[in-house]
mmCIF file of C-alpha atoms in Angstrom:
data_model
loop_
_atom_site.group_PDB
_atom_site.id
_atom_site.type_symbol
_atom_site.label_atom_id
_atom_site.label_comp_id
_atom_site.label_asym_id
_atom_site.label_seq_id
_atom_site.Cartn_x
_atom_site.Cartn_y
_atom_site.Cartn_z
ATOM 1 C CA MET B 1 -75.615 102.323 -21.188
ATOM 2 C CA THR B 2 -72.706 100.884 -23.174
ATOM 3 C CA THR B 3 -72.428 97.536 -24.988
ATOM 4 C CA ALA B 4 -70.286 96.410 -21.902
ATOM 5 C CA ASP B 5 -73.568 96.758 -19.774
ATOM 6 C CA LEU B 6 -75.587 94.417 -22.017
ATOM 7 C CA SER B 7 -75.792 90.675 -22.173
ATOM 8 C CA PRO B 8 -73.559 88.984 -24.729
ATOM 9 C CA ALA B 9 -76.499 88.464 -26.957
ATOM 10 C CA ALA B 10 -77.684 91.989 -26.704
ATOM 11 C CA ALA B 11 -74.263 93.426 -27.207
ATOM 12 C CA LYS B 12 -73.704 91.224 -30.378
ATOM 13 C CA ALA B 13 -77.056 92.600 -31.708
ATOM 14 C CA ALA B 14 -75.967 96.137 -31.063
ATOM 15 C CA LEU B 15 -72.518 95.661 -32.682
ATOM 16 C CA ARG B 16 -74.149 93.866 -35.677
ATOM 17 C CA GLY B 17 -76.484 96.889 -36.090
ATOM 18 C CA GLN B 18 -73.448 99.333 -36.181
ATOM 19 C CA ILE B 19 -71.543 97.201 -38.689
ATOM 20 C CA ARG B 20 -74.431 96.766 -40.935
ATOM 21 C CA HIS B 21 -75.041 100.344 -41.053
ATOM 22 C CA VAL B 22 -71.364 101.160 -41.989
ATOM 23 C CA ARG B 23 -71.540 98.295 -44.656
ATOM 24 C CA ARG B 24 -74.709 99.807 -46.150
ATOM 25 C CA ASP B 25 -72.875 103.179 -46.597
ATOM 26 C CA ARG B 26 -69.995 101.769 -48.483
ATOM 27 C CA SER B 27 -69.815 102.828 -52.175
ATOM 28 C CA ASP B 28 -70.072 100.235 -54.899
ATOM 29 C CA LEU B 29 -66.630 101.257 -55.998
ATOM 30 C CA GLU B 30 -65.173 100.558 -52.439
ATOM 31 C CA ARG B 31 -66.913 97.152 -52.417
ATOM 32 C CA ALA B 32 -65.571 96.213 -55.875
ATOM 33 C CA HIS B 33 -62.011 97.306 -54.931
ATOM 34 C CA ALA B 34 -62.273 95.304 -51.700
ATOM 35 C CA ALA B 35 -63.623 92.234 -53.412
ATOM 36 C CA GLY B 36 -60.676 92.194 -55.926
ATOM 37 C CA SER B 37 -58.111 92.735 -53.203
ATOM 38 C CA ILE B 38 -59.493 90.194 -51.013
ATOM 39 C CA ALA B 39 -59.580 87.644 -53.814
ATOM 40 C CA ALA B 40 -56.021 88.135 -54.696
ATOM 41 C CA ARG B 41 -54.830 87.802 -51.084
ATOM 42 C CA ALA B 42 -56.982 84.861 -50.302
ATOM 43 C CA LEU B 43 -55.914 83.043 -53.494
ATOM 44 C CA ARG B 44 -52.295 83.152 -52.266
ATOM 45 C CA LEU B 45 -53.387 81.381 -49.077
ATOM 46 C CA LEU B 46 -55.615 78.879 -50.951
ATOM 47 C CA ALA B 47 -53.617 78.137 -54.198
ATOM 48 C CA ASP B 48 -52.486 74.668 -53.027
ATOM 49 C CA SER B 49 -55.882 73.606 -51.975
ATOM 50 C CA SER B 50 -57.980 70.980 -53.756
ATOM 51 C CA LEU B 51 -61.411 71.688 -52.160
ATOM 52 C CA ILE B 52 -62.673 74.857 -50.492
ATOM 53 C CA ALA B 53 -65.938 75.585 -48.645
ATOM 54 C CA CYS B 54 -67.055 79.152 -49.397
ATOM 55 C CA TYR B 55 -70.197 81.214 -49.523
ATOM 56 C CA VAL B 56 -72.055 83.539 -51.852
ATOM 57 C CA SER B 57 -71.703 86.990 -50.535
ATOM 58 C CA MET B 58 -74.619 89.373 -49.861
ATOM 59 C CA PRO B 59 -74.356 92.840 -51.709
ATOM 60 C CA THR B 60 -73.118 94.648 -48.625
ATOM 61 C CA GLU B 61 -70.524 91.979 -47.655
ATOM 62 C CA PRO B 62 -66.988 91.612 -48.827
ATOM 63 C CA GLY B 63 -67.620 90.011 -52.213
ATOM 64 C CA THR B 64 -66.692 86.397 -52.933
ATOM 65 C CA ALA B 65 -67.571 86.141 -56.583
ATOM 66 C CA ALA B 66 -64.013 87.101 -57.727
ATOM 67 C CA LEU B 67 -62.428 84.693 -55.295
ATOM 68 C CA ILE B 68 -64.700 81.826 -56.467
ATOM 69 C CA ASP B 69 -63.954 82.514 -59.982
ATOM 70 C CA LEU B 70 -60.147 82.478 -59.343
ATOM 71 C CA LEU B 71 -60.479 79.204 -57.434
ATOM 72 C CA ARG B 72 -62.384 77.556 -60.244
ATOM 73 C CA GLN B 73 -59.886 78.823 -62.798
ATOM 74 C CA ARG B 74 -57.322 76.891 -60.993
ATOM 75 C CA ASP B 75 -59.406 73.699 -60.815
ATOM 76 C CA ILE B 76 -59.964 74.069 -57.131
ATOM 77 C CA ARG B 77 -63.274 72.527 -56.262
ATOM 78 C CA VAL B 78 -65.662 74.789 -54.311
ATOM 79 C CA VAL B 79 -68.675 73.809 -52.164
ATOM 80 C CA LEU B 80 -71.346 76.395 -51.375
ATOM 81 C CA PRO B 81 -74.026 76.362 -48.664
ATOM 82 C CA ARG B 82 -77.744 76.102 -48.949
ATOM 83 C CA VAL B 83 -80.014 76.652 -45.865
ATOM 84 C CA ASN B 84 -82.002 73.484 -44.858
ATOM 85 C CA GLY B 85 -84.069 74.356 -41.807
ATOM 86 C CA ASP B 86 -81.495 75.390 -39.003
ATOM 87 C CA VAL B 87 -78.435 73.743 -40.739
ATOM 88 C CA LEU B 88 -76.466 74.289 -43.941
ATOM 89 C CA ASP B 89 -76.263 71.801 -46.766
ATOM 90 C CA TRP B 90 -73.302 71.907 -49.065
ATOM 91 C CA VAL B 91 -73.394 71.720 -52.904
ATOM 92 C CA GLU B 92 -70.431 71.379 -55.122
ATOM 93 C CA LEU B 93 -70.268 74.192 -57.714
ATOM 94 C CA THR B 94 -70.157 73.086 -61.299
ATOM 95 C CA ASP B 95 -70.603 74.762 -64.657
ATOM 96 C CA ALA B 96 -74.215 73.439 -64.569
ATOM 97 C CA THR B 97 -75.069 74.864 -61.066
ATOM 98 C CA HIS B 98 -78.107 77.216 -61.003
ATOM 99 C CA PHE B 99 -78.886 79.500 -58.153
ATOM 100 C CA THR B 100 -82.082 80.497 -56.466
ATOM 101 C CA THR B 101 -82.799 83.340 -53.967
ATOM 102 C CA SER B 102 -83.755 81.801 -50.592
ATOM 103 C CA GLY B 103 -86.315 83.243 -48.183
ATOM 104 C CA LEU B 104 -83.435 84.904 -46.467
ATOM 105 C CA GLY B 105 -82.569 86.638 -49.641
ATOM 106 C CA ILE B 106 -79.416 84.669 -50.141
ATOM 107 C CA LEU B 107 -78.325 83.239 -53.512
ATOM 108 C CA GLU B 108 -78.105 79.423 -53.029
ATOM 109 C CA PRO B 109 -77.014 76.697 -55.305
ATOM 110 C CA ASP B 110 -79.375 74.005 -56.620
ATOM 111 C CA GLY B 111 -77.948 70.570 -56.960
ATOM 112 C CA PRO B 112 -77.221 67.393 -55.033
ATOM 113 C CA VAL B 113 -76.123 67.733 -51.321
ATOM 114 C CA ALA B 114 -72.356 66.936 -50.840
ATOM 115 C CA ASN B 115 -72.160 67.303 -47.055
ATOM 116 C CA ASP B 116 -69.443 64.777 -46.956
ATOM 117 C CA ALA B 117 -67.244 67.013 -48.913
ATOM 118 C CA LEU B 118 -66.642 69.326 -45.774
ATOM 119 C CA ALA B 119 -64.573 66.557 -44.324
ATOM 120 C CA GLU B 120 -62.203 66.942 -47.210
ATOM 121 C CA CYS B 121 -61.984 70.709 -47.445
ATOM 122 C CA ASN B 122 -58.632 72.305 -47.063
ATOM 123 C CA ALA B 123 -60.110 75.591 -46.041
ATOM 124 C CA PHE B 124 -63.514 76.981 -44.845
ATOM 125 C CA VAL B 125 -63.986 80.606 -46.059
ATOM 126 C CA LEU B 126 -66.865 82.055 -44.017
ATOM 127 C CA PRO B 127 -68.579 85.341 -43.661
ATOM 128 C CA ALA B 128 -68.200 87.613 -40.562
ATOM 129 C CA LEU B 129 -69.340 91.140 -39.556
ATOM 130 C CA ALA B 130 -66.285 91.370 -37.330
ATOM 131 C CA VAL B 131 -63.382 89.365 -35.852
ATOM 132 C CA SER B 132 -61.655 90.148 -32.582
ATOM 133 C CA ARG B 133 -57.782 90.213 -32.249
ATOM 134 C CA GLU B 134 -58.208 86.771 -30.721
ATOM 135 C CA GLY B 135 -59.881 85.371 -33.709
ATOM 136 C CA ILE B 136 -63.424 85.371 -32.310
ATOM 137 C CA ARG B 137 -65.955 85.837 -35.071
ATOM 138 C CA LEU B 138 -69.139 87.792 -34.997
ATOM 139 C CA GLY B 139 -71.502 86.359 -37.451
ATOM 140 C CA GLN B 140 -74.870 87.571 -38.741
ATOM 141 C CA GLY B 141 -76.705 85.881 -35.806
ATOM 142 C CA GLY B 142 -78.395 82.825 -37.374
ATOM 143 C CA GLY B 143 -75.767 80.351 -35.917
ATOM 144 C CA PHE B 144 -75.604 78.476 -39.241
ATOM 145 C CA TYR B 145 -71.728 78.526 -39.550
ATOM 146 C CA ASP B 146 -71.106 78.083 -35.807
ATOM 147 C CA ARG B 147 -73.271 74.866 -36.027
ATOM 148 C CA THR B 148 -71.288 73.718 -39.139
ATOM 149 C CA LEU B 149 -67.954 74.365 -37.543
ATOM 150 C CA GLU B 150 -68.894 72.388 -34.473
ATOM 151 C CA SER B 151 -68.904 69.305 -36.561
ATOM 152 C CA LEU B 152 -65.440 69.915 -38.023
ATOM 153 C CA PRO B 153 -62.165 69.436 -36.344
ATOM 154 C CA ALA B 154 -60.173 72.600 -35.634
ATOM 155 C CA LYS B 155 -57.092 73.343 -37.822
ATOM 156 C CA ALA B 156 -54.743 72.162 -34.985
ATOM 157 C CA ASP B 157 -56.673 68.835 -35.075
ATOM 158 C CA GLY B 158 -56.361 68.370 -38.826
ATOM 159 C CA GLY B 159 -59.501 70.297 -39.857
ATOM 160 C CA PRO B 160 -59.734 73.006 -42.451
ATOM 161 C CA VAL B 161 -58.174 76.394 -41.951
ATOM 162 C CA ARG B 162 -60.908 78.798 -41.023
ATOM 163 C CA ILE B 163 -60.758 82.027 -42.929
ATOM 164 C CA ALA B 164 -63.026 85.136 -42.459
ATOM 165 C CA LEU B 165 -63.430 87.830 -45.029
ATOM 166 C CA LEU B 166 -63.723 91.421 -43.659
ATOM 167 C CA PHE B 167 -63.402 95.014 -44.584
ATOM 168 C CA ASP B 168 -60.220 96.502 -43.004
ATOM 169 C CA ASP B 169 -61.982 98.364 -40.182
ATOM 170 C CA GLU B 170 -63.877 95.099 -39.033
ATOM 171 C CA LEU B 171 -60.922 93.540 -37.287
ATOM 172 C CA VAL B 172 -61.589 94.924 -33.880
ATOM 173 C CA ASP B 173 -60.157 94.724 -30.303
ATOM 174 C CA SER B 174 -62.851 92.526 -29.001
ATOM 175 C CA VAL B 175 -66.338 91.271 -29.751
ATOM 176 C CA PRO B 176 -69.036 90.157 -27.358
ATOM 177 C CA HIS B 177 -69.011 86.313 -27.489
ATOM 178 C CA GLU B 178 -70.518 83.264 -26.137
ATOM 179 C CA SER B 179 -69.169 79.696 -25.792
ATOM 180 C CA HIS B 180 -70.678 78.556 -29.070
ATOM 181 C CA ASP B 181 -69.110 81.289 -31.193
ATOM 182 C CA ALA B 182 -66.576 80.037 -33.667
ATOM 183 C CA ARG B 183 -62.994 81.203 -33.856
ATOM 184 C CA VAL B 184 -61.144 81.672 -37.087
ATOM 185 C CA ASP B 185 -57.532 81.058 -37.934
ATOM 186 C CA GLN B 186 -57.096 83.886 -40.419
ATOM 187 C CA VAL B 187 -58.798 87.018 -41.680
ATOM 188 C CA VAL B 188 -58.379 88.273 -45.145
ATOM 189 C CA MET B 189 -59.016 92.044 -45.736
ATOM 190 C CA PRO B 190 -58.382 94.272 -48.637
ATOM 191 C CA GLU B 191 -55.051 95.501 -47.261
ATOM 192 C CA ARG B 192 -53.821 92.741 -45.110
ATOM 193 C CA VAL B 193 -54.092 89.105 -43.984
ATOM 194 C CA VAL B 194 -53.996 88.444 -40.201
ATOM 195 C CA SER B 195 -53.344 84.983 -38.591
ATOM 196 C CA PHE B 196 -54.265 84.015 -35.069
#
C-alpha cells in the first residue's frame, strides 16, 4: 500500500512521520547553518515590515531565533503564539517577555493577549513539515495555524503574506491535503526562496 492508497488524513500522518524522522537525524551543525541562512533570506523579504506574526521553533524545526532577533534589531514588532484550548492567542514580544514550556513541549510567551495585532501584520511566518509546489502546507497536525489563517484574508485580499520555513528537501511535488489546509505565498529555505 502506498500513501496514494490512503485517506488524506492517513497519508498526511504517514508523510509527517517520514519528515519527522529525517528532521531528527539532522545534525546540530546542519540545523544551525539552516537557521542562519533562513534568517538572512527571510529578512530580505520582511525588512520593510512593521509587524510580523512568527513562532518559536521546536528543536528539530528550521530555527526561528535568529530571524526573530534580526527583526527586533530592526525595530520590527513580532507577535508569537500561545496555545489556548484549540486556538492560538498572540502575544507581542518585548524585552520583558518571559517564556514557559507548554504541555505540548513548545516555548510560549507570557504576557497580555494581542490577537487584534494579527489584522495589522505584514507577514505571517508559520511552521510546516512540507509544502507542495502549489503552495499547500503540511503542518504538524493540530490545525492551530489553519484555524488562525481562516480568520485572516489572503494576501490577494489585503492580508499578510504567508511564509513557511523549510529545509531544502521539504519542498515537494505534492502533499496530501484537505479543503481546510492552508496555502502559503512563499517558502524560505536555506538555499532559496520560492513564491507561489
